[in-house]
PDB file of C-alpha atoms and ligand atoms in Angstrom:
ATOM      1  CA  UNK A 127      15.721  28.157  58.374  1.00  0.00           C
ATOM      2  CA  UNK A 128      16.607  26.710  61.657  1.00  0.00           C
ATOM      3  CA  UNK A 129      18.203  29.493  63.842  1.00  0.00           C
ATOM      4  CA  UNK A 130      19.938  27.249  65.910  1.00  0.00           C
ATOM      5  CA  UNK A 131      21.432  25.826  63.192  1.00  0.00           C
ATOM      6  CA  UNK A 132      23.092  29.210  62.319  1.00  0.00           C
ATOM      7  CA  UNK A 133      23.595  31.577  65.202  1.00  0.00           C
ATOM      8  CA  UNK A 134      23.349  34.764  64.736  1.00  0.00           C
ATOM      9  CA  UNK A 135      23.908  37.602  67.062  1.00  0.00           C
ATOM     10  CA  UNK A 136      21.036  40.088  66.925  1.00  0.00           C
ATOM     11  CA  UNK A 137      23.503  42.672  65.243  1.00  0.00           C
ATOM     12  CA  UNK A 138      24.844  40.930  62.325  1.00  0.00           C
ATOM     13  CA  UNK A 139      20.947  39.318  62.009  1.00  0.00           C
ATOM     14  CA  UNK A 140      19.967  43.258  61.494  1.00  0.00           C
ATOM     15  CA  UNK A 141      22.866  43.796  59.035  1.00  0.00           C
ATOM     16  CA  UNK A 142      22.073  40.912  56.760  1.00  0.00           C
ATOM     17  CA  UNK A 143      18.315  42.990  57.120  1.00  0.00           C
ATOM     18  CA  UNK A 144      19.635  46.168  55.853  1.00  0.00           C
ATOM     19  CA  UNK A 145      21.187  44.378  53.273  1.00  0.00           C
ATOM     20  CA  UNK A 146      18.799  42.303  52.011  1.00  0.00           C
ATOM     21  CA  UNK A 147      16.356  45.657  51.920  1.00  0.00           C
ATOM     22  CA  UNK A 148      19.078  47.643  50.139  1.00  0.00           C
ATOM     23  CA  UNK A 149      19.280  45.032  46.959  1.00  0.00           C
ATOM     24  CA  UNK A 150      15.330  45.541  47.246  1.00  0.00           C
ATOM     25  CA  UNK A 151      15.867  48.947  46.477  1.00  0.00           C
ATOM     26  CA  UNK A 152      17.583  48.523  43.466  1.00  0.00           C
ATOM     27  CA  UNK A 153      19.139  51.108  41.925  1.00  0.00           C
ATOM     28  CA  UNK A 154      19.183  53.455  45.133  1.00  0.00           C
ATOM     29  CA  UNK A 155      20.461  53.398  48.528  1.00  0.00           C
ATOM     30  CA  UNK A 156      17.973  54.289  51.312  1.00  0.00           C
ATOM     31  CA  UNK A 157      19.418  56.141  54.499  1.00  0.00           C
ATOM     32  CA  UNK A 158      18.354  56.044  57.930  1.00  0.00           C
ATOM     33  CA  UNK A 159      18.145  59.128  59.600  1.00  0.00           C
ATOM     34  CA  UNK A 160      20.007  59.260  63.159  1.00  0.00           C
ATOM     35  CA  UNK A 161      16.151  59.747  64.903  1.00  0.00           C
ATOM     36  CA  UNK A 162      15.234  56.037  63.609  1.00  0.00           C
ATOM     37  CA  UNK A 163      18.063  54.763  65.204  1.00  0.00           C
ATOM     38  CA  UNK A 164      17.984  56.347  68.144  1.00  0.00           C
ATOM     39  CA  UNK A 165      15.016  54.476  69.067  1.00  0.00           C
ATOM     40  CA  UNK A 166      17.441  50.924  69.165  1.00  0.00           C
ATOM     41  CA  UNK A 167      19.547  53.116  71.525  1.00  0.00           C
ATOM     42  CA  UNK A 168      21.920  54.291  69.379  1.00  0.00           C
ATOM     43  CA  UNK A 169      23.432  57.536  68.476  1.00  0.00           C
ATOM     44  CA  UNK A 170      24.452  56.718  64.315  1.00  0.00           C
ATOM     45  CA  UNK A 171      25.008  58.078  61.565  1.00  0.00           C
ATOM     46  CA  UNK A 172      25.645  56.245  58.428  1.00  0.00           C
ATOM     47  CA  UNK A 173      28.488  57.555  56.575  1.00  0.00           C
ATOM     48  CA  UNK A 174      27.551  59.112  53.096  1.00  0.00           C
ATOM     49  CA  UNK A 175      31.112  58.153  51.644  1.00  0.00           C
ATOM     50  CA  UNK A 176      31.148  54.771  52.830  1.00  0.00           C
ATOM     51  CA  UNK A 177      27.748  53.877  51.507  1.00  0.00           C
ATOM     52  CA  UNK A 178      28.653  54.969  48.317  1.00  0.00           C
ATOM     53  CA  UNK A 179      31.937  53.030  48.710  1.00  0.00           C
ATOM     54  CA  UNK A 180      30.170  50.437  49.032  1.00  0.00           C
ATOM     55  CA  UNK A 181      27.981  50.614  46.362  1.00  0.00           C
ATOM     56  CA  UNK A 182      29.549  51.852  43.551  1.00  0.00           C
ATOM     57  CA  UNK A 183      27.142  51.532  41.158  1.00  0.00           C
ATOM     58  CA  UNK A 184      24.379  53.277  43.127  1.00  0.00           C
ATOM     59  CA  UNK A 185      23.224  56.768  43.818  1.00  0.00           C
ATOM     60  CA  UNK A 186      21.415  57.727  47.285  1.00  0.00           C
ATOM     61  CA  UNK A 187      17.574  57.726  47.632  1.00  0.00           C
ATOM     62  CA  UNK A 188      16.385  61.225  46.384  1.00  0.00           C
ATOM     63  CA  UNK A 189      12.697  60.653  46.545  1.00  0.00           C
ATOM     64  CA  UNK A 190       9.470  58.241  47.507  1.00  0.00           C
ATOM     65  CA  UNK A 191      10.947  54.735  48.483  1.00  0.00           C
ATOM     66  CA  UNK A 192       9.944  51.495  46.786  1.00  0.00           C
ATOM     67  CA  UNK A 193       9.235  49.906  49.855  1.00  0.00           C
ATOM     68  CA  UNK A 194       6.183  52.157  51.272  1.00  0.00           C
ATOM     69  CA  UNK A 195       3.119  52.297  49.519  1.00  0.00           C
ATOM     70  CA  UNK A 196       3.124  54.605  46.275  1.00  0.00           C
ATOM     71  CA  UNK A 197       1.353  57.868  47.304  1.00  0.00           C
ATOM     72  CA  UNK A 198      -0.142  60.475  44.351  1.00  0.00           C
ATOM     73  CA  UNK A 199       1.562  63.483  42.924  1.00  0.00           C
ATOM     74  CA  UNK A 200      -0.853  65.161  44.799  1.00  0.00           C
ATOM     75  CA  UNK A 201      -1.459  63.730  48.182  1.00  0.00           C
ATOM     76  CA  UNK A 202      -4.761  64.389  50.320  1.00  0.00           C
ATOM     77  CA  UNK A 203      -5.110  63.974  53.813  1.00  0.00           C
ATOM     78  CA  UNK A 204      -7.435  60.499  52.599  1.00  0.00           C
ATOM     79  CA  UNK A 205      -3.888  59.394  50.707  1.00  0.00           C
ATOM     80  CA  UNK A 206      -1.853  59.521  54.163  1.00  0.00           C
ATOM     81  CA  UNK A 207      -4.600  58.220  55.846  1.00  0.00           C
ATOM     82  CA  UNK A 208      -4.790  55.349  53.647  1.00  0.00           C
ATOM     83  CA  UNK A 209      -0.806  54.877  52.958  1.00  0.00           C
ATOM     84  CA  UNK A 210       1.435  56.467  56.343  1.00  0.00           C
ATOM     85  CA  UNK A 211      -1.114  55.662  59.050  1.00  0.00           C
ATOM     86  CA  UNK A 212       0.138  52.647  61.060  1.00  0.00           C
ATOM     87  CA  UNK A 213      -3.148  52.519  62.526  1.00  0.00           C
ATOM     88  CA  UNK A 214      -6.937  54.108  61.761  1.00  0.00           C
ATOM     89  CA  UNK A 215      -9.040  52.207  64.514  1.00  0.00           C
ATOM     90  CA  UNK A 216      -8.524  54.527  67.502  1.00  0.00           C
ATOM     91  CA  UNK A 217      -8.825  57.675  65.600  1.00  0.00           C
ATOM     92  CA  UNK A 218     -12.015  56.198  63.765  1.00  0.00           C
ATOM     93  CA  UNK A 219     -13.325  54.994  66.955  1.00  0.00           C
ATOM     94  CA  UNK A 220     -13.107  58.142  68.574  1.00  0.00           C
ATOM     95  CA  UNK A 221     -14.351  60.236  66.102  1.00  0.00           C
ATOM     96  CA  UNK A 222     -17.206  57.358  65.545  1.00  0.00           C
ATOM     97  CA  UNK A 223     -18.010  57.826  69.423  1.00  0.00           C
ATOM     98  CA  UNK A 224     -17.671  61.780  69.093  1.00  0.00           C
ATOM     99  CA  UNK A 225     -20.209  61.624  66.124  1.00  0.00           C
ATOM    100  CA  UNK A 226     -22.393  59.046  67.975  1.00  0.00           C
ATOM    101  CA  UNK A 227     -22.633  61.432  71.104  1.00  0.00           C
ATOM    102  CA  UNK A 228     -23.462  64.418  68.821  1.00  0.00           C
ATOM    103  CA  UNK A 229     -20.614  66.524  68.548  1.00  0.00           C
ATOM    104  CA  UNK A 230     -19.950  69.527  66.308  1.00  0.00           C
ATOM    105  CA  UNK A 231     -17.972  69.034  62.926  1.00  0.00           C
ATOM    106  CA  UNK A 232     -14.866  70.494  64.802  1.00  0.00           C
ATOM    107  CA  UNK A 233     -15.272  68.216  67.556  1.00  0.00           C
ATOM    108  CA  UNK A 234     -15.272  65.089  65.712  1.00  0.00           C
ATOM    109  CA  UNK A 235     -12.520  66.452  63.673  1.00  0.00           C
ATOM    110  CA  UNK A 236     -10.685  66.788  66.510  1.00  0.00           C
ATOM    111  CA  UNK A 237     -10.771  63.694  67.236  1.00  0.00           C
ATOM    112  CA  UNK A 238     -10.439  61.854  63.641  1.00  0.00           C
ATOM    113  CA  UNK A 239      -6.856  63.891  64.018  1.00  0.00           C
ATOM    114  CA  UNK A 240      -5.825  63.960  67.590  1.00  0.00           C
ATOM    115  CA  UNK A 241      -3.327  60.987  67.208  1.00  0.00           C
ATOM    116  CA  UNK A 242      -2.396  61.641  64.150  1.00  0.00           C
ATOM    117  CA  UNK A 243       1.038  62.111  65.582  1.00  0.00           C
ATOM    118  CA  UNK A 244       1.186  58.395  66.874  1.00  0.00           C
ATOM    119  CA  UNK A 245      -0.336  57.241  64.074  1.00  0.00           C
ATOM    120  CA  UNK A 246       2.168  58.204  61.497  1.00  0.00           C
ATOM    121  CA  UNK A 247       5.093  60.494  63.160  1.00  0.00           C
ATOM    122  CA  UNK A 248       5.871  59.777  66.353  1.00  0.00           C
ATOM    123  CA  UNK A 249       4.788  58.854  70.275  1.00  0.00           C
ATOM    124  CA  UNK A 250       6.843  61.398  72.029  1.00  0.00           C
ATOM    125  CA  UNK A 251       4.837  65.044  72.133  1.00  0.00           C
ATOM    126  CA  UNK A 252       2.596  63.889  69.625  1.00  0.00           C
ATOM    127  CA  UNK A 253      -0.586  66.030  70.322  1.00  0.00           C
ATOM    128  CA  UNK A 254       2.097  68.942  69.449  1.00  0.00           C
ATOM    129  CA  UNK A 255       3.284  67.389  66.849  1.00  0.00           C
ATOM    130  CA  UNK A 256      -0.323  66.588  65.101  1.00  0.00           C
ATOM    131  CA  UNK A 257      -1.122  70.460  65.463  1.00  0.00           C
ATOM    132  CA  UNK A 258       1.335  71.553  63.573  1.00  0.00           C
ATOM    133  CA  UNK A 259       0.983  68.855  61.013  1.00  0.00           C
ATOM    134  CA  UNK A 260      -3.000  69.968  60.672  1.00  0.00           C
ATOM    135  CA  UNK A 261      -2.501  73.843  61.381  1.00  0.00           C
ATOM    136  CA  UNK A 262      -2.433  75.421  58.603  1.00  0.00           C
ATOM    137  CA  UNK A 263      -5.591  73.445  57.147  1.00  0.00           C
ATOM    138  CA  UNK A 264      -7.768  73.617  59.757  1.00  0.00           C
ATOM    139  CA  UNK A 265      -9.886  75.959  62.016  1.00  0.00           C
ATOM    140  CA  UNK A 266      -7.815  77.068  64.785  1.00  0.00           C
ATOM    141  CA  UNK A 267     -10.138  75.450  67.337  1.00  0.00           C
ATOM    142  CA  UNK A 268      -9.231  71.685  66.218  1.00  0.00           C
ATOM    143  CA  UNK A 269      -5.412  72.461  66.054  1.00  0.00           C
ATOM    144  CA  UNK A 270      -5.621  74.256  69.413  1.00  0.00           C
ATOM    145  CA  UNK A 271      -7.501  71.115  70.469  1.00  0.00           C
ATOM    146  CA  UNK A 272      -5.240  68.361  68.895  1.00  0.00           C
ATOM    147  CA  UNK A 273      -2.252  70.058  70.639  1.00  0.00           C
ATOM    148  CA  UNK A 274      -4.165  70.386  74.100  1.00  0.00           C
ATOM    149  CA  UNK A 275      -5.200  67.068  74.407  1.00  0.00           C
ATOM    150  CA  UNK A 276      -1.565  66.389  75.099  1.00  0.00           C
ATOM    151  CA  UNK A 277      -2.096  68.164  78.669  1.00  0.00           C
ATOM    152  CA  UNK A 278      -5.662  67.474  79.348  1.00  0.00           C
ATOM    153  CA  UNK A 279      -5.886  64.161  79.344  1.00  0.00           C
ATOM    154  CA  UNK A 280      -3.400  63.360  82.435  1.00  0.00           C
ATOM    155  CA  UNK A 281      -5.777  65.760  84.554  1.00  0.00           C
ATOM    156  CA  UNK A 282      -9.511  64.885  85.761  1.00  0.00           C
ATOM    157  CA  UNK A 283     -12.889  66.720  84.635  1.00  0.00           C
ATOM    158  CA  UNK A 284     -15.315  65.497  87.122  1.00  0.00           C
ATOM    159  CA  UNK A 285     -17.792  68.085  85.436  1.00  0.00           C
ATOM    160  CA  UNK A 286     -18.180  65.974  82.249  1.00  0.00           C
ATOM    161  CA  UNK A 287     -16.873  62.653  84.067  1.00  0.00           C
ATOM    162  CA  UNK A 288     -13.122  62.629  82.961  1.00  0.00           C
ATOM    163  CA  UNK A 289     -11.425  60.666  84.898  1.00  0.00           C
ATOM    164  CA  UNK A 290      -7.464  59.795  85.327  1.00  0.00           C
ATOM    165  CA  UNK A 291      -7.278  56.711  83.044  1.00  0.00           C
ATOM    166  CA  UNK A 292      -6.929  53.597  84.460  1.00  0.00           C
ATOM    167  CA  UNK A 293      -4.562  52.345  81.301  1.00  0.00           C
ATOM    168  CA  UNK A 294      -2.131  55.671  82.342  1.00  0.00           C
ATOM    169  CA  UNK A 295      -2.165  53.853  85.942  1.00  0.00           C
ATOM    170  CA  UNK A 296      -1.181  50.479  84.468  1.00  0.00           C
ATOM    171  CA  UNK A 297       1.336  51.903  81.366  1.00  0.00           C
ATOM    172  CA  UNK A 298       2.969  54.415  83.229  1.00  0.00           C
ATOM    173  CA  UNK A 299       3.021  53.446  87.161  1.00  0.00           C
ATOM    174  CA  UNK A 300       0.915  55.039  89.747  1.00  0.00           C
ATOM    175  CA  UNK A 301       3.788  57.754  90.768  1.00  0.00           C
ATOM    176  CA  UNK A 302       3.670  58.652  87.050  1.00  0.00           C
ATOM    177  CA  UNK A 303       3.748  62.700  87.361  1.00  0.00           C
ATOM    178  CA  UNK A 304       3.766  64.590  84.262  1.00  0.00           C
ATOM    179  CA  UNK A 305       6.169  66.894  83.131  1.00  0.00           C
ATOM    180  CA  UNK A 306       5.847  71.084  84.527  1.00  0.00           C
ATOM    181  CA  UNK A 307       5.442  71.765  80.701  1.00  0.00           C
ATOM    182  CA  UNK A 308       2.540  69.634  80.489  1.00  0.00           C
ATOM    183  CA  UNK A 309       1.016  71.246  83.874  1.00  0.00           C
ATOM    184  CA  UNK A 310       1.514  74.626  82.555  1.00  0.00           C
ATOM    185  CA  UNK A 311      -0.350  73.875  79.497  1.00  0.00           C
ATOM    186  CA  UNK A 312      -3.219  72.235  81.433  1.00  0.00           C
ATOM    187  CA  UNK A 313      -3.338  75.301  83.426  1.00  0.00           C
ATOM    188  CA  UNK A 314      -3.388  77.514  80.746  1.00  0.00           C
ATOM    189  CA  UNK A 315      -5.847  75.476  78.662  1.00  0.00           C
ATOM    190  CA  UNK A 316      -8.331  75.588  81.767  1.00  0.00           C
ATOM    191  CA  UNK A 317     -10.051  79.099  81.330  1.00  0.00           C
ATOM    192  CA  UNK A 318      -9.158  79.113  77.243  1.00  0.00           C
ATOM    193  CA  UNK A 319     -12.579  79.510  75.059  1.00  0.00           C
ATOM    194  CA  UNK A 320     -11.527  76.078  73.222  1.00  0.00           C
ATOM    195  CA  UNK A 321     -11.161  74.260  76.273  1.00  0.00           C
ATOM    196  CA  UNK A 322     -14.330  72.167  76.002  1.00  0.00           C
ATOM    197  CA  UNK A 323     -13.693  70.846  72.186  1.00  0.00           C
ATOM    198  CA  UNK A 324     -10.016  69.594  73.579  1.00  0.00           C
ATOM    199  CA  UNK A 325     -11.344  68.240  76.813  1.00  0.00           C
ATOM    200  CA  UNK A 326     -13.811  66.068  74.588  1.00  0.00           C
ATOM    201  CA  UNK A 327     -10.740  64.459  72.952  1.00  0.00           C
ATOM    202  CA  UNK A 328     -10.154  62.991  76.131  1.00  0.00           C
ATOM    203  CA  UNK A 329     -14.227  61.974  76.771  1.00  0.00           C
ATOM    204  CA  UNK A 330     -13.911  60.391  73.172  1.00  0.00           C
ATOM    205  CA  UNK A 331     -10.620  58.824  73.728  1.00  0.00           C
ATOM    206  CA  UNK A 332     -11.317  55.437  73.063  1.00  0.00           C
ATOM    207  CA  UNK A 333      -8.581  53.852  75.384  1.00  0.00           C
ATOM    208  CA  UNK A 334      -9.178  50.010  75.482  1.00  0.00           C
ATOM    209  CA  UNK A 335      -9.604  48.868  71.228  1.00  0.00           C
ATOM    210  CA  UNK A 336     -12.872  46.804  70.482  1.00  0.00           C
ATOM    211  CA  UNK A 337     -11.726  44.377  67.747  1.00  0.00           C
ATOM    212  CA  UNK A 338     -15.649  44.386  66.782  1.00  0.00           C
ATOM    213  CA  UNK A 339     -16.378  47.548  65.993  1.00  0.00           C
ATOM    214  CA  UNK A 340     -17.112  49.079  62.751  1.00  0.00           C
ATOM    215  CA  UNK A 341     -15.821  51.697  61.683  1.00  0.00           C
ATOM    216  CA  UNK A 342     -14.996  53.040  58.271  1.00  0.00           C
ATOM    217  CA  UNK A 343     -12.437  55.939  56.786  1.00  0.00           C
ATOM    218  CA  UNK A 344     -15.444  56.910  54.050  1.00  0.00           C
ATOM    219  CA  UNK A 345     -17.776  57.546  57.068  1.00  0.00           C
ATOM    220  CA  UNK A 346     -15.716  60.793  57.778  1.00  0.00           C
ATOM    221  CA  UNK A 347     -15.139  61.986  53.971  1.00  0.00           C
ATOM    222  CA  UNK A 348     -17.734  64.098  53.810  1.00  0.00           C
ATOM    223  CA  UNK A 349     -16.740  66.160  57.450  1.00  0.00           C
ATOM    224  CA  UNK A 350     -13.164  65.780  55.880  1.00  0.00           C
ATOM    225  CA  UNK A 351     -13.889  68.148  53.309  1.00  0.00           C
ATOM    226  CA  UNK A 352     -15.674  70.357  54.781  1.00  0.00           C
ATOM    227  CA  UNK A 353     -13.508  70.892  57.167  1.00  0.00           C
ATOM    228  CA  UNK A 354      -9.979  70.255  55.821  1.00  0.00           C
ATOM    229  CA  UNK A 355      -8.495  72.919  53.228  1.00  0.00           C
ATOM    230  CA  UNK A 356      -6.722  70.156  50.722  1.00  0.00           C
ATOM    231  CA  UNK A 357      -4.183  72.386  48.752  1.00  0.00           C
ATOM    232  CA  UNK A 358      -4.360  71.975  45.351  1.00  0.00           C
ATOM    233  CA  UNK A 359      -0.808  71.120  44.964  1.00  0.00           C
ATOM    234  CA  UNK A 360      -1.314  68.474  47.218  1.00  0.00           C
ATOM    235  CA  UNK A 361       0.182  68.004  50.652  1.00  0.00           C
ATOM    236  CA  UNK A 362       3.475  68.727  51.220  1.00  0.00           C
ATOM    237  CA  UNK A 363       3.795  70.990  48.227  1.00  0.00           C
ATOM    238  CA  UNK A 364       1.559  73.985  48.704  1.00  0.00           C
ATOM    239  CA  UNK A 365       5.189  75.970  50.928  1.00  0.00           C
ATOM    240  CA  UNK A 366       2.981  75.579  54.101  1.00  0.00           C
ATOM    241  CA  UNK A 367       4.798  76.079  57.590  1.00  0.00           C
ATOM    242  CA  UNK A 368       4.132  72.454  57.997  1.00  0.00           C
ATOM    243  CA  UNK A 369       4.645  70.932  54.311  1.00  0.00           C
ATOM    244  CA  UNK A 370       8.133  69.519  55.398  1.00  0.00           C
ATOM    245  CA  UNK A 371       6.517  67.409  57.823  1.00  0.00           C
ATOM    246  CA  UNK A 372       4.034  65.967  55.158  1.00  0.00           C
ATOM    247  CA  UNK A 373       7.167  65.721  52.581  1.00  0.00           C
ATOM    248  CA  UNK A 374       9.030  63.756  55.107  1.00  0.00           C
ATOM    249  CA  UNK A 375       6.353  61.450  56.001  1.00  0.00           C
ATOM    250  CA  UNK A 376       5.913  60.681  52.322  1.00  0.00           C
ATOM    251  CA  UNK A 377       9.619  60.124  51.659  1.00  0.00           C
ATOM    252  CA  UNK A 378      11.111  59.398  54.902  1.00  0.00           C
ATOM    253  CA  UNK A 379      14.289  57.918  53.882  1.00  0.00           C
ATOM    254  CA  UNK A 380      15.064  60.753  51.216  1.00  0.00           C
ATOM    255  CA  UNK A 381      18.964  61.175  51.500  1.00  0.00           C
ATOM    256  CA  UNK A 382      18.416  64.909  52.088  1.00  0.00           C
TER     257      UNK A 382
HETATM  258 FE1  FE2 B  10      -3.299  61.284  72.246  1.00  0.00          FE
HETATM  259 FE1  FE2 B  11      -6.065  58.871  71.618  1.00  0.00          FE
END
């Protein structure tokens, strides 16, 4: 269709969105939590009653959503790899470069993980985020690292030729400073024993994406299971301190 033809404001462009992806839903009405629209700016909250005013005939989304990818009854860390992941090439370059340069299992673990909050939760805090996500099924050193890396990598290591990243420079501004929480943590990461297998996220950070590379989930399967306790009931249902965050990444418009 011509846009011109039929203006739109952006708004009412967005509404005729939601609608059109509610009657895609079918029998079930899909809710938007007030974080997803905070990122257009806006502090929301879709009214339960209303919604059902307006659709009668429907009751509210109580499970997966017909819209994402189908995951198993019992997810593995391969299933949200493969289905929540916006994005594998970083984390597989990294850990492809980690494994290249001869790191430990932990180490290239580490960094497999280490944006696993980016990847499939969200930007803000997301080495802290990850952590958690990965705590409870992993040695403490790659947690410890995952959430460290958040710190470490706005500060030089001239000793294994860290540098302050150029891209930070161009993305952030030059008078970028981070946060005192983020100081504190580099300064109490600096004489922690896991220091080294965090500060080696950052060496095997892959900042600038080569479009060429290869690089290739099954390569890591192997260190994946060696490394990763899968719970039997499957992610997000084994009552882990962190199986609400894999539950909500697997149904992320549940009503409640
Ligand atoms: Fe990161
Ligand atoms: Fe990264």
């Amino acid at each position: 269709m011509n846009e011109h033809a039929n203006p739109q404001t952006l708004s009412a462009r967005a509404d005729e969105l939601e609608e059109r992806m509610m009657h895609e839903l079918g029998a079930r009405i899909a809710t938007k939590s007030v974080l997803f629209r905070m990122a257009d700016g806006e502090i929301a909250m879709e009214s339960g009653p209303a919604l059902r005013a307006a659709n009668p005939d429907k009751y509210f989304l109580m499970g997966a959503d017909p819209r994402l990818p189908a995951m198993p009854k019992q997810p593995t860390l391969i299933d949200f790899f493969n289905n929540r992941f916006a994005s594998l090439n970083h984390l597989l370059q990294s850990a492809t470069l980690a494994k290249k340069n001869g790191h430990s299992e932990k180490v290239i673990l580490a960094c497999l993980l280490h944006d696993i909050g980016v990847a499939g939760f969200i930007r803000c805090d997301h080495g802290y985020w990850g952590a958690q996500m990965i705590e409870p099924y992993v040695d403490e050193e790659v947690s410890w690292a995952v959430r460290t890396h958040q710190a470490l990598r706005f500060f030089p290591d001239t000793s294994v030729g860290y540098e302050y990243p150029q891209m930070y420079i161009d993305n952030f501004g030059a008078d970028y400073k981070p946060e005192p929480y983020i100081v504190r943590e580099y300064e109490r990461a600096r004489n922690h024993k896991y220091y080294m297998t965090s500060r080696m996220i950052c060496v095997n950070d892959i900042y600038s994406f080569d479009p060429n590379a290869k690089v290739n989930l099954d390569d890591f399967v192997d260190i994946i299971g060696r490394n990763v306790r899968q719970p039997e009931e499957g992610l997000g249902f084994d009552d882990s301190p962190s199986a609400h965050m894999w539950r909500t990444l697997m149904w992320p418009t549940r009503f409640l």
